[in-house]
Amino acid sequence: MKKIYFAAVSLVAMSMMACDPAVEEIDSNPVQLTESQLADRVIVTQEGKSDLFTFTTNPATYVQIRYADDNSLLAAGTAGKFRVPVFSQGNFKVLTLNTVGKAVESSKSYPVEEWEVTDVLKTIIGNDFENGKAWTWDTELNADGGCWGNAGYQAGAFDGNSINGQWWGCPNDGFSGQLKHSNTGVLTGEEEAGAYLVFNKNQLLKYDASGKLLNTGTFSVDGKANNIGSEFGYLNTSEGALLWPFMINGGGFMPTTFEIAFLSDKRLQLVYAKDGTGSWGECTWWAFKAK
């Protein structure tokens, strides 16, 4: 997929989606390391001033590389490559386990002036990285205005004009009857037809129809192959960042990783299915259009 690079005029630090801390021990010969000893074992090389890094360990030691601002996992193993989140600085930490099972970590920091911006990310945030791009509910997708609902998972490729495998969709004036799916039990304004999201290089902002800011979150995109077979990968967000960010029949559960089922300059369609969901099992979908 075509990629462009964004060069910074000024260095920008940001935090991305949160990740639960976890360190796994798979080294068959773990040792007792101090912070300085761990730092000496891990050699990190930056490619110029870019967001791409290579790490090796000597002697070979299993480590995790995590983004310092939110603890999200960037890489794991005895060697490999990783990128820091787009538009962020090279602030990360290296973790491993000592024999007694206690984590030890060291910190590293590098200035970053160039980031890889994929076509997917550029489409979501638009050409103005600073101010970003606004997306609102796609009330035109279904004849009844349905813009959130459930569907059969992996029912086929999306073409942007419908939700493939759709079972049901909720129009904006129907969300008052769907509060059992929320974690608050009240309407907040995010379910209104004119509510919208703004994706910019630093944040994911959520507004009601009047322009009142409801939430400030973070996001990233991941180009790895998704389960529904689209070319767009995944959208990751902080918890609750989307409009009506709830899994259907999930008791208020708010996913943070969504498969991008379809993306164009005008439409963004997302799908979430819990791990282990098979073909035609229930998934949740969201439909947005460019504002």
PDB file of C-alpha atoms in Angstrom:
ATOM      1  CA  MET A   1       0.000   0.000   0.000  1.00  0.00           C
ATOM      2  CA  LYS A   2       1.235   3.449  -0.838  1.00  0.00           C
ATOM      3  CA  LYS A   3       2.769   5.317   2.076  1.00  0.00           C
ATOM      4  CA  ILE A   4       3.831   8.891   2.628  1.00  0.00           C
ATOM      5  CA  TYR A   5       6.047  10.386   5.267  1.00  0.00           C
ATOM      6  CA  PHE A   6       5.189  13.378   7.404  1.00  0.00           C
ATOM      7  CA  ALA A   7       8.117  15.482   8.579  1.00  0.00           C
ATOM      8  CA  ALA A   8       7.632  17.468  11.766  1.00  0.00           C
ATOM      9  CA  VAL A   9       8.099  21.204  11.954  1.00  0.00           C
ATOM     10  CA  SER A  10       8.115  20.854  15.722  1.00  0.00           C
ATOM     11  CA  LEU A  11       8.399  17.687  17.761  1.00  0.00           C
ATOM     12  CA  VAL A  12       5.057  16.467  19.045  1.00  0.00           C
ATOM     13  CA  ALA A  13       4.455  14.081  21.927  1.00  0.00           C
ATOM     14  CA  MET A  14       1.180  12.229  22.284  1.00  0.00           C
ATOM     15  CA  SER A  15      -0.280   9.269  24.063  1.00  0.00           C
ATOM     16  CA  MET A  16      -2.056   6.501  22.169  1.00  0.00           C
ATOM     17  CA  MET A  17      -4.400   3.766  23.219  1.00  0.00           C
ATOM     18  CA  ALA A  18      -3.899   2.152  26.600  1.00  0.00           C
ATOM     19  CA  CYS A  19      -2.834  -1.465  27.004  1.00  0.00           C
ATOM     20  CA  ASP A  20      -2.918  -3.592  30.098  1.00  0.00           C
ATOM     21  CA  PRO A  21       0.607  -4.194  31.389  1.00  0.00           C
ATOM     22  CA  ALA A  22       1.795  -7.754  31.047  1.00  0.00           C
ATOM     23  CA  VAL A  23       5.229  -9.324  30.793  1.00  0.00           C
ATOM     24  CA  GLU A  24       5.641 -12.916  29.724  1.00  0.00           C
ATOM     25  CA  GLU A  25       8.675 -15.008  30.531  1.00  0.00           C
ATOM     26  CA  ILE A  26       9.663 -17.381  27.755  1.00  0.00           C
ATOM     27  CA  ASP A  27      13.442 -17.233  28.213  1.00  0.00           C
ATOM     28  CA  SER A  28      14.539 -20.718  29.335  1.00  0.00           C
ATOM     29  CA  ASN A  29      17.445 -19.200  31.253  1.00  0.00           C
ATOM     30  CA  PRO A  30      16.183 -16.062  32.993  1.00  0.00           C
ATOM     31  CA  VAL A  31      18.692 -14.143  35.062  1.00  0.00           C
ATOM     32  CA  GLN A  32      18.651 -11.515  37.783  1.00  0.00           C
ATOM     33  CA  LEU A  33      19.154  -8.200  36.020  1.00  0.00           C
ATOM     34  CA  THR A  34      19.329  -4.685  37.330  1.00  0.00           C
ATOM     35  CA  GLU A  35      17.914  -1.770  35.375  1.00  0.00           C
ATOM     36  CA  SER A  36      21.370  -0.741  34.149  1.00  0.00           C
ATOM     37  CA  GLN A  37      22.281  -4.302  33.181  1.00  0.00           C
ATOM     38  CA  LEU A  38      19.075  -4.614  31.165  1.00  0.00           C
ATOM     39  CA  ALA A  39      19.809  -1.313  29.444  1.00  0.00           C
ATOM     40  CA  ASP A  40      23.266  -2.579  28.495  1.00  0.00           C
ATOM     41  CA  ARG A  41      21.852  -5.817  27.060  1.00  0.00           C
ATOM     42  CA  VAL A  42      19.369  -4.137  24.744  1.00  0.00           C
ATOM     43  CA  ILE A  43      20.809  -2.291  21.755  1.00  0.00           C
ATOM     44  CA  VAL A  44      18.360   0.043  20.019  1.00  0.00           C
ATOM     45  CA  THR A  45      19.108   1.656  16.655  1.00  0.00           C
ATOM     46  CA  GLN A  46      16.985   4.390  15.108  1.00  0.00           C
ATOM     47  CA  GLU A  47      16.696   4.734  11.332  1.00  0.00           C
ATOM     48  CA  GLY A  48      17.779   8.339  10.891  1.00  0.00           C
ATOM     49  CA  LYS A  49      15.255  10.565  12.669  1.00  0.00           C
ATOM     50  CA  SER A  50      12.326   8.360  11.647  1.00  0.00           C
ATOM     51  CA  ASP A  51       9.803   6.407  13.716  1.00  0.00           C
ATOM     52  CA  LEU A  52      11.437   3.062  12.795  1.00  0.00           C
ATOM     53  CA  PHE A  53      13.671   1.300  15.338  1.00  0.00           C
ATOM     54  CA  THR A  54      15.601  -1.962  15.454  1.00  0.00           C
ATOM     55  CA  PHE A  55      16.493  -3.746  18.682  1.00  0.00           C
ATOM     56  CA  THR A  56      18.825  -6.620  19.492  1.00  0.00           C
ATOM     57  CA  THR A  57      19.845  -8.205  22.789  1.00  0.00           C
ATOM     58  CA  ASN A  58      23.284  -9.471  23.776  1.00  0.00           C
ATOM     59  CA  PRO A  59      23.317 -11.973  25.362  1.00  0.00           C
ATOM     60  CA  ALA A  60      19.963 -13.010  23.883  1.00  0.00           C
ATOM     61  CA  THR A  61      17.192 -12.015  26.311  1.00  0.00           C
ATOM     62  CA  TYR A  62      13.421 -12.017  25.814  1.00  0.00           C
ATOM     63  CA  VAL A  63      12.125  -8.480  26.285  1.00  0.00           C
ATOM     64  CA  GLN A  64       9.054  -6.397  25.605  1.00  0.00           C
ATOM     65  CA  ILE A  65       9.273  -2.909  24.116  1.00  0.00           C
ATOM     66  CA  ARG A  66       6.398  -0.716  25.295  1.00  0.00           C
ATOM     67  CA  TYR A  67       5.444   2.849  24.454  1.00  0.00           C
ATOM     68  CA  ALA A  68       6.163   4.836  27.601  1.00  0.00           C
ATOM     69  CA  ASP A  69       3.145   7.147  27.513  1.00  0.00           C
ATOM     70  CA  ASP A  70       0.470   4.437  27.702  1.00  0.00           C
ATOM     71  CA  ASN A  71       2.290   1.108  28.054  1.00  0.00           C
ATOM     72  CA  SER A  72       1.061  -0.198  24.680  1.00  0.00           C
ATOM     73  CA  LEU A  73       3.132  -3.076  23.297  1.00  0.00           C
ATOM     74  CA  LEU A  74       5.396  -2.227  20.350  1.00  0.00           C
ATOM     75  CA  ALA A  75       7.493  -5.388  20.035  1.00  0.00           C
ATOM     76  CA  ALA A  76       8.537  -8.542  21.883  1.00  0.00           C
ATOM     77  CA  GLY A  77      11.308 -11.095  21.499  1.00  0.00           C
ATOM     78  CA  THR A  78      15.087 -11.208  21.502  1.00  0.00           C
ATOM     79  CA  ALA A  79      15.401  -8.967  18.429  1.00  0.00           C
ATOM     80  CA  GLY A  80      13.161  -7.186  15.950  1.00  0.00           C
ATOM     81  CA  LYS A  81      11.824  -3.944  14.525  1.00  0.00           C
ATOM     82  CA  PHE A  82       9.102  -1.593  15.695  1.00  0.00           C
ATOM     83  CA  ARG A  83       7.611   1.841  15.085  1.00  0.00           C
ATOM     84  CA  VAL A  84       6.511   4.315  17.691  1.00  0.00           C
ATOM     85  CA  PRO A  85       2.915   5.597  17.334  1.00  0.00           C
ATOM     86  CA  VAL A  86       2.499   8.108  14.546  1.00  0.00           C
ATOM     87  CA  PHE A  87       3.230  11.742  15.471  1.00  0.00           C
ATOM     88  CA  SER A  88       4.732  10.658  18.806  1.00  0.00           C
ATOM     89  CA  GLN A  89       8.278  10.731  20.114  1.00  0.00           C
ATOM     90  CA  GLY A  90      10.559   7.751  20.654  1.00  0.00           C
ATOM     91  CA  ASN A  91       9.829   7.348  24.337  1.00  0.00           C
ATOM     92  CA  PHE A  92       9.634   3.706  25.287  1.00  0.00           C
ATOM     93  CA  LYS A  93      10.608   1.240  27.962  1.00  0.00           C
ATOM     94  CA  VAL A  94      12.223  -2.189  27.830  1.00  0.00           C
ATOM     95  CA  LEU A  95      10.924  -4.883  30.197  1.00  0.00           C
ATOM     96  CA  THR A  96      11.894  -8.433  31.130  1.00  0.00           C
ATOM     97  CA  LEU A  97      11.364 -10.804  34.070  1.00  0.00           C
ATOM     98  CA  ASN A  98      13.878 -11.815  36.664  1.00  0.00           C
ATOM     99  CA  THR A  99      13.980 -15.364  37.998  1.00  0.00           C
ATOM    100  CA  VAL A 100      11.689 -14.513  40.898  1.00  0.00           C
ATOM    101  CA  GLY A 101       9.070 -13.251  38.478  1.00  0.00           C
ATOM    102  CA  LYS A 102       9.606  -9.570  39.197  1.00  0.00           C
ATOM    103  CA  ALA A 103       9.654  -7.248  36.211  1.00  0.00           C
ATOM    104  CA  VAL A 104      12.650  -5.035  35.609  1.00  0.00           C
ATOM    105  CA  GLU A 105      12.581  -2.212  33.111  1.00  0.00           C
ATOM    106  CA  SER A 106      14.757   0.480  31.622  1.00  0.00           C
ATOM    107  CA  SER A 107      13.754   3.580  29.700  1.00  0.00           C
ATOM    108  CA  LYS A 108      15.007   4.929  26.395  1.00  0.00           C
ATOM    109  CA  SER A 109      14.167   8.112  24.523  1.00  0.00           C
ATOM    110  CA  TYR A 110      14.895   9.272  20.982  1.00  0.00           C
ATOM    111  CA  PRO A 111      13.750  12.372  19.042  1.00  0.00           C
ATOM    112  CA  VAL A 112      11.524  11.590  16.043  1.00  0.00           C
ATOM    113  CA  GLU A 113      10.986  13.994  13.168  1.00  0.00           C
ATOM    114  CA  GLU A 114       9.499  11.733  10.481  1.00  0.00           C
ATOM    115  CA  TRP A 115       6.566   9.326  10.733  1.00  0.00           C
ATOM    116  CA  GLU A 116       5.103   6.853   8.286  1.00  0.00           C
ATOM    117  CA  VAL A 117       1.580   7.904   7.316  1.00  0.00           C
ATOM    118  CA  THR A 118      -0.351   5.166   5.518  1.00  0.00           C
ATOM    119  CA  ASP A 119      -3.135   5.762   3.024  1.00  0.00           C
ATOM    120  CA  VAL A 120      -5.627   4.508   5.621  1.00  0.00           C
ATOM    121  CA  LEU A 121      -4.521   7.011   8.241  1.00  0.00           C
ATOM    122  CA  LYS A 122      -4.398   9.848   5.730  1.00  0.00           C
ATOM    123  CA  THR A 123      -7.954   9.065   4.610  1.00  0.00           C
ATOM    124  CA  ILE A 124      -9.224   9.078   8.199  1.00  0.00           C
ATOM    125  CA  ILE A 125      -7.559  12.328   9.296  1.00  0.00           C
ATOM    126  CA  GLY A 126      -7.602  14.103   5.915  1.00  0.00           C
ATOM    127  CA  ASN A 127      -4.993  16.430   4.475  1.00  0.00           C
ATOM    128  CA  ASP A 128      -4.974  18.858   7.408  1.00  0.00           C
ATOM    129  CA  PHE A 129      -3.169  16.853  10.082  1.00  0.00           C
ATOM    130  CA  GLU A 130      -3.454  19.638  12.650  1.00  0.00           C
ATOM    131  CA  ASN A 131      -7.222  20.196  12.475  1.00  0.00           C
ATOM    132  CA  GLY A 132      -8.148  16.754  11.247  1.00  0.00           C
ATOM    133  CA  LYS A 133     -11.294  15.438   9.607  1.00  0.00           C
ATOM    134  CA  ALA A 134     -14.837  15.177  10.962  1.00  0.00           C
ATOM    135  CA  TRP A 135     -17.003  12.061  10.667  1.00  0.00           C
ATOM    136  CA  THR A 136     -20.674  11.857  11.616  1.00  0.00           C
ATOM    137  CA  TRP A 137     -23.338   9.129  11.677  1.00  0.00           C
ATOM    138  CA  ASP A 138     -24.140   7.768   8.210  1.00  0.00           C
ATOM    139  CA  THR A 139     -27.920   8.124   8.260  1.00  0.00           C
ATOM    140  CA  GLU A 140     -28.096   7.558   4.510  1.00  0.00           C
ATOM    141  CA  LEU A 141     -26.726   4.018   4.445  1.00  0.00           C
ATOM    142  CA  ASN A 142     -30.014   2.324   5.365  1.00  0.00           C
ATOM    143  CA  ALA A 143     -33.494   3.394   4.337  1.00  0.00           C
ATOM    144  CA  ASP A 144     -34.535   3.588   8.007  1.00  0.00           C
ATOM    145  CA  GLY A 145     -31.435   5.611   8.982  1.00  0.00           C
ATOM    146  CA  GLY A 146     -29.850   2.736  10.914  1.00  0.00           C
ATOM    147  CA  CYS A 147     -26.221   3.525  11.701  1.00  0.00           C
ATOM    148  CA  TRP A 148     -25.306   1.049  14.494  1.00  0.00           C
ATOM    149  CA  GLY A 149     -26.419  -2.514  14.983  1.00  0.00           C
ATOM    150  CA  ASN A 150     -25.570  -6.161  14.591  1.00  0.00           C
ATOM    151  CA  ALA A 151     -24.730  -8.420  11.693  1.00  0.00           C
ATOM    152  CA  GLY A 152     -23.434 -11.845  10.789  1.00  0.00           C
ATOM    153  CA  TYR A 153     -19.657 -11.803  11.165  1.00  0.00           C
ATOM    154  CA  GLN A 154     -17.460 -12.534   8.135  1.00  0.00           C
ATOM    155  CA  ALA A 155     -20.489 -12.475   5.830  1.00  0.00           C
ATOM    156  CA  GLY A 156     -18.431 -11.130   2.949  1.00  0.00           C
ATOM    157  CA  ALA A 157     -16.612  -8.056   1.726  1.00  0.00           C
ATOM    158  CA  PHE A 158     -18.096  -4.598   2.298  1.00  0.00           C
ATOM    159  CA  ASP A 159     -18.583  -2.285  -0.680  1.00  0.00           C
ATOM    160  CA  GLY A 160     -19.485   0.835   1.309  1.00  0.00           C
ATOM    161  CA  ASN A 161     -23.117   0.843   0.217  1.00  0.00           C
ATOM    162  CA  SER A 162     -24.423  -1.600   2.811  1.00  0.00           C
ATOM    163  CA  ILE A 163     -23.421  -3.601   5.877  1.00  0.00           C
ATOM    164  CA  ASN A 164     -22.770  -7.086   4.570  1.00  0.00           C
ATOM    165  CA  GLY A 165     -24.717  -9.623   6.623  1.00  0.00           C
ATOM    166  CA  GLN A 166     -26.701  -6.931   8.456  1.00  0.00           C
ATOM    167  CA  TRP A 167     -29.397  -8.235  10.814  1.00  0.00           C
ATOM    168  CA  TRP A 168     -30.566  -4.975  12.340  1.00  0.00           C
ATOM    169  CA  GLY A 169     -29.694  -1.296  12.491  1.00  0.00           C
ATOM    170  CA  CYS A 170     -30.621   1.408  14.986  1.00  0.00           C
ATOM    171  CA  PRO A 171     -31.588   4.881  13.691  1.00  0.00           C
ATOM    172  CA  ASN A 172     -30.604   7.882  15.782  1.00  0.00           C
ATOM    173  CA  ASP A 173     -34.063   8.334  17.268  1.00  0.00           C
ATOM    174  CA  GLY A 174     -34.007   4.706  18.415  1.00  0.00           C
ATOM    175  CA  PHE A 175     -31.034   4.839  20.769  1.00  0.00           C
ATOM    176  CA  SER A 176     -33.262   5.730  23.710  1.00  0.00           C
ATOM    177  CA  GLY A 177     -34.538   2.180  23.488  1.00  0.00           C
ATOM    178  CA  GLN A 178     -31.043   0.682  23.438  1.00  0.00           C
ATOM    179  CA  LEU A 179     -29.712   1.927  26.761  1.00  0.00           C
ATOM    180  CA  LYS A 180     -29.292  -1.658  27.976  1.00  0.00           C
ATOM    181  CA  HIS A 181     -26.213  -1.786  25.742  1.00  0.00           C
ATOM    182  CA  SER A 182     -24.592   1.309  27.305  1.00  0.00           C
ATOM    183  CA  ASN A 183     -22.584   1.528  30.514  1.00  0.00           C
ATOM    184  CA  THR A 184     -24.372   4.659  31.744  1.00  0.00           C
ATOM    185  CA  GLY A 185     -28.033   3.988  31.028  1.00  0.00           C
ATOM    186  CA  VAL A 186     -28.533   7.576  29.861  1.00  0.00           C
ATOM    187  CA  LEU A 187     -28.323   9.423  26.562  1.00  0.00           C
ATOM    188  CA  THR A 188     -25.306  11.724  26.254  1.00  0.00           C
ATOM    189  CA  GLY A 189     -25.826  13.429  22.893  1.00  0.00           C
ATOM    190  CA  GLU A 190     -23.385  11.162  21.040  1.00  0.00           C
ATOM    191  CA  GLU A 191     -26.333   9.208  19.658  1.00  0.00           C
ATOM    192  CA  GLU A 192     -27.833  12.276  17.949  1.00  0.00           C
ATOM    193  CA  ALA A 193     -27.913  12.395  14.151  1.00  0.00           C
ATOM    194  CA  GLY A 194     -25.570  15.399  14.045  1.00  0.00           C
ATOM    195  CA  ALA A 195     -23.036  14.115  16.589  1.00  0.00           C
ATOM    196  CA  TYR A 196     -19.562  13.758  15.152  1.00  0.00           C
ATOM    197  CA  LEU A 197     -15.951  12.685  15.626  1.00  0.00           C
ATOM    198  CA  VAL A 198     -12.788  14.568  14.694  1.00  0.00           C
ATOM    199  CA  PHE A 199      -9.621  12.585  14.012  1.00  0.00           C
ATOM    200  CA  ASN A 200      -6.465  14.690  14.004  1.00  0.00           C
ATOM    201  CA  LYS A 201      -2.795  13.861  14.411  1.00  0.00           C
ATOM    202  CA  ASN A 202      -2.977  13.996  18.198  1.00  0.00           C
ATOM    203  CA  GLN A 203      -6.487  13.083  19.301  1.00  0.00           C
ATOM    204  CA  LEU A 204      -9.896  11.601  18.643  1.00  0.00           C
ATOM    205  CA  LEU A 205     -12.505  14.164  19.717  1.00  0.00           C
ATOM    206  CA  LYS A 206     -16.203  13.399  20.217  1.00  0.00           C
ATOM    207  CA  TYR A 207     -18.909  16.085  19.937  1.00  0.00           C
ATOM    208  CA  ASP A 208     -22.681  16.215  20.186  1.00  0.00           C
ATOM    209  CA  ALA A 209     -24.771  17.787  17.423  1.00  0.00           C
ATOM    210  CA  SER A 210     -24.422  21.276  18.927  1.00  0.00           C
ATOM    211  CA  GLY A 211     -20.610  21.067  18.901  1.00  0.00           C
ATOM    212  CA  LYS A 212     -20.226  20.405  22.633  1.00  0.00           C
ATOM    213  CA  LEU A 213     -17.093  18.384  23.350  1.00  0.00           C
ATOM    214  CA  LEU A 214     -18.063  15.085  24.982  1.00  0.00           C
ATOM    215  CA  ASN A 215     -14.771  13.199  25.089  1.00  0.00           C
ATOM    216  CA  THR A 216     -11.084  13.508  24.237  1.00  0.00           C
ATOM    217  CA  GLY A 217      -9.470  10.225  23.258  1.00  0.00           C
ATOM    218  CA  THR A 218      -6.665   8.752  21.230  1.00  0.00           C
ATOM    219  CA  PHE A 219      -6.438   6.441  18.239  1.00  0.00           C
ATOM    220  CA  SER A 220      -4.097   4.613  15.911  1.00  0.00           C
ATOM    221  CA  VAL A 221      -4.410   2.455  12.809  1.00  0.00           C
ATOM    222  CA  ASP A 222      -2.862  -0.954  12.278  1.00  0.00           C
ATOM    223  CA  GLY A 223      -2.366  -2.280   8.762  1.00  0.00           C
ATOM    224  CA  LYS A 224      -2.180  -5.968   9.662  1.00  0.00           C
ATOM    225  CA  ALA A 225      -4.725  -8.221   7.949  1.00  0.00           C
ATOM    226  CA  ASN A 226      -8.100  -8.269   9.695  1.00  0.00           C
ATOM    227  CA  ASN A 227     -10.464 -11.211  10.019  1.00  0.00           C
ATOM    228  CA  ILE A 228     -13.113  -9.949   7.613  1.00  0.00           C
ATOM    229  CA  GLY A 229     -10.625  -9.704   4.768  1.00  0.00           C
ATOM    230  CA  SER A 230     -10.674  -5.978   4.074  1.00  0.00           C
ATOM    231  CA  GLU A 231      -7.524  -4.167   2.978  1.00  0.00           C
ATOM    232  CA  PHE A 232      -7.874  -1.475   5.637  1.00  0.00           C
ATOM    233  CA  GLY A 233      -6.712  -3.247   8.807  1.00  0.00           C
ATOM    234  CA  TYR A 234      -7.733  -2.057  12.256  1.00  0.00           C
ATOM    235  CA  LEU A 235      -8.691   1.138  14.053  1.00  0.00           C
ATOM    236  CA  ASN A 236      -7.568   1.234  17.686  1.00  0.00           C
ATOM    237  CA  THR A 237      -9.008   3.793  20.100  1.00  0.00           C
ATOM    238  CA  SER A 238      -8.980   4.646  23.745  1.00  0.00           C
ATOM    239  CA  GLU A 239     -11.995   3.280  25.603  1.00  0.00           C
ATOM    240  CA  GLY A 240     -15.234   5.093  24.818  1.00  0.00           C
ATOM    241  CA  ALA A 241     -13.783   7.303  22.088  1.00  0.00           C
ATOM    242  CA  LEU A 242     -16.258   6.383  19.339  1.00  0.00           C
ATOM    243  CA  LEU A 243     -19.818   7.601  18.999  1.00  0.00           C
ATOM    244  CA  TRP A 244     -22.032   5.118  20.911  1.00  0.00           C
ATOM    245  CA  PRO A 245     -18.937   2.983  21.543  1.00  0.00           C
ATOM    246  CA  PHE A 246     -20.743  -0.094  22.846  1.00  0.00           C
ATOM    247  CA  MET A 247     -20.713  -3.700  21.755  1.00  0.00           C
ATOM    248  CA  ILE A 248     -24.258  -4.855  21.082  1.00  0.00           C
ATOM    249  CA  ASN A 249     -25.481  -7.270  23.765  1.00  0.00           C
ATOM    250  CA  GLY A 250     -22.224  -6.667  25.614  1.00  0.00           C
ATOM    251  CA  GLY A 251     -23.588  -5.201  28.836  1.00  0.00           C
ATOM    252  CA  GLY A 252     -21.875  -1.853  28.310  1.00  0.00           C
ATOM    253  CA  PHE A 253     -18.565  -3.265  27.084  1.00  0.00           C
ATOM    254  CA  MET A 254     -16.591  -0.714  25.038  1.00  0.00           C
ATOM    255  CA  PRO A 255     -14.191  -2.276  22.515  1.00  0.00           C
ATOM    256  CA  THR A 256     -10.923  -0.548  21.724  1.00  0.00           C
ATOM    257  CA  THR A 257      -9.975  -2.457  18.563  1.00  0.00           C
ATOM    258  CA  PHE A 258     -12.221  -2.382  15.495  1.00  0.00           C
ATOM    259  CA  GLU A 259     -11.873  -3.956  12.080  1.00  0.00           C
ATOM    260  CA  ILE A 260     -12.129  -1.340   9.334  1.00  0.00           C
ATOM    261  CA  ALA A 261     -14.677  -2.989   7.056  1.00  0.00           C
ATOM    262  CA  PHE A 262     -14.767  -0.158   4.522  1.00  0.00           C
ATOM    263  CA  LEU A 263     -13.036   3.185   4.120  1.00  0.00           C
ATOM    264  CA  SER A 264     -13.234   5.907   1.495  1.00  0.00           C
ATOM    265  CA  ASP A 265     -13.065   9.686   1.549  1.00  0.00           C
ATOM    266  CA  LYS A 266     -16.792   9.673   2.254  1.00  0.00           C
ATOM    267  CA  ARG A 267     -17.527   6.567   4.332  1.00  0.00           C
ATOM    268  CA  LEU A 268     -16.058   4.714   7.320  1.00  0.00           C
ATOM    269  CA  GLN A 269     -17.573   1.409   8.441  1.00  0.00           C
ATOM    270  CA  LEU A 270     -16.317  -0.499  11.476  1.00  0.00           C
ATOM    271  CA  VAL A 271     -16.976  -3.968  12.858  1.00  0.00           C
ATOM    272  CA  TYR A 272     -16.287  -5.524  16.234  1.00  0.00           C
ATOM    273  CA  ALA A 273     -16.603  -9.196  17.160  1.00  0.00           C
ATOM    274  CA  LYS A 274     -15.297 -10.706  20.370  1.00  0.00           C
ATOM    275  CA  ASP A 275     -12.422 -13.180  20.094  1.00  0.00           C
ATOM    276  CA  GLY A 276     -13.504 -16.583  18.881  1.00  0.00           C
ATOM    277  CA  THR A 277     -16.549 -15.381  16.957  1.00  0.00           C
ATOM    278  CA  GLY A 278     -17.066 -17.632  13.948  1.00  0.00           C
ATOM    279  CA  SER A 279     -18.555 -16.984  10.547  1.00  0.00           C
ATOM    280  CA  TRP A 280     -22.089 -15.574  10.879  1.00  0.00           C
ATOM    281  CA  GLY A 281     -21.701 -15.202  14.623  1.00  0.00           C
ATOM    282  CA  GLU A 282     -22.912 -11.857  15.993  1.00  0.00           C
ATOM    283  CA  CYS A 283     -20.806  -8.750  15.443  1.00  0.00           C
ATOM    284  CA  THR A 284     -21.427  -5.048  16.062  1.00  0.00           C
ATOM    285  CA  TRP A 285     -21.142  -2.471  13.276  1.00  0.00           C
ATOM    286  CA  TRP A 286     -20.856   1.319  13.084  1.00  0.00           C
ATOM    287  CA  ALA A 287     -21.450   3.455   9.983  1.00  0.00           C
ATOM    288  CA  PHE A 288     -20.011   6.976   9.620  1.00  0.00           C
ATOM    289  CA  LYS A 289     -19.765   9.444   6.787  1.00  0.00           C
ATOM    290  CA  ALA A 290     -17.519  12.460   6.231  1.00  0.00           C
ATOM    291  CA  LYS A 291     -19.095  15.564   7.753  1.00  0.00           C
TER     292      LYS A 291
END
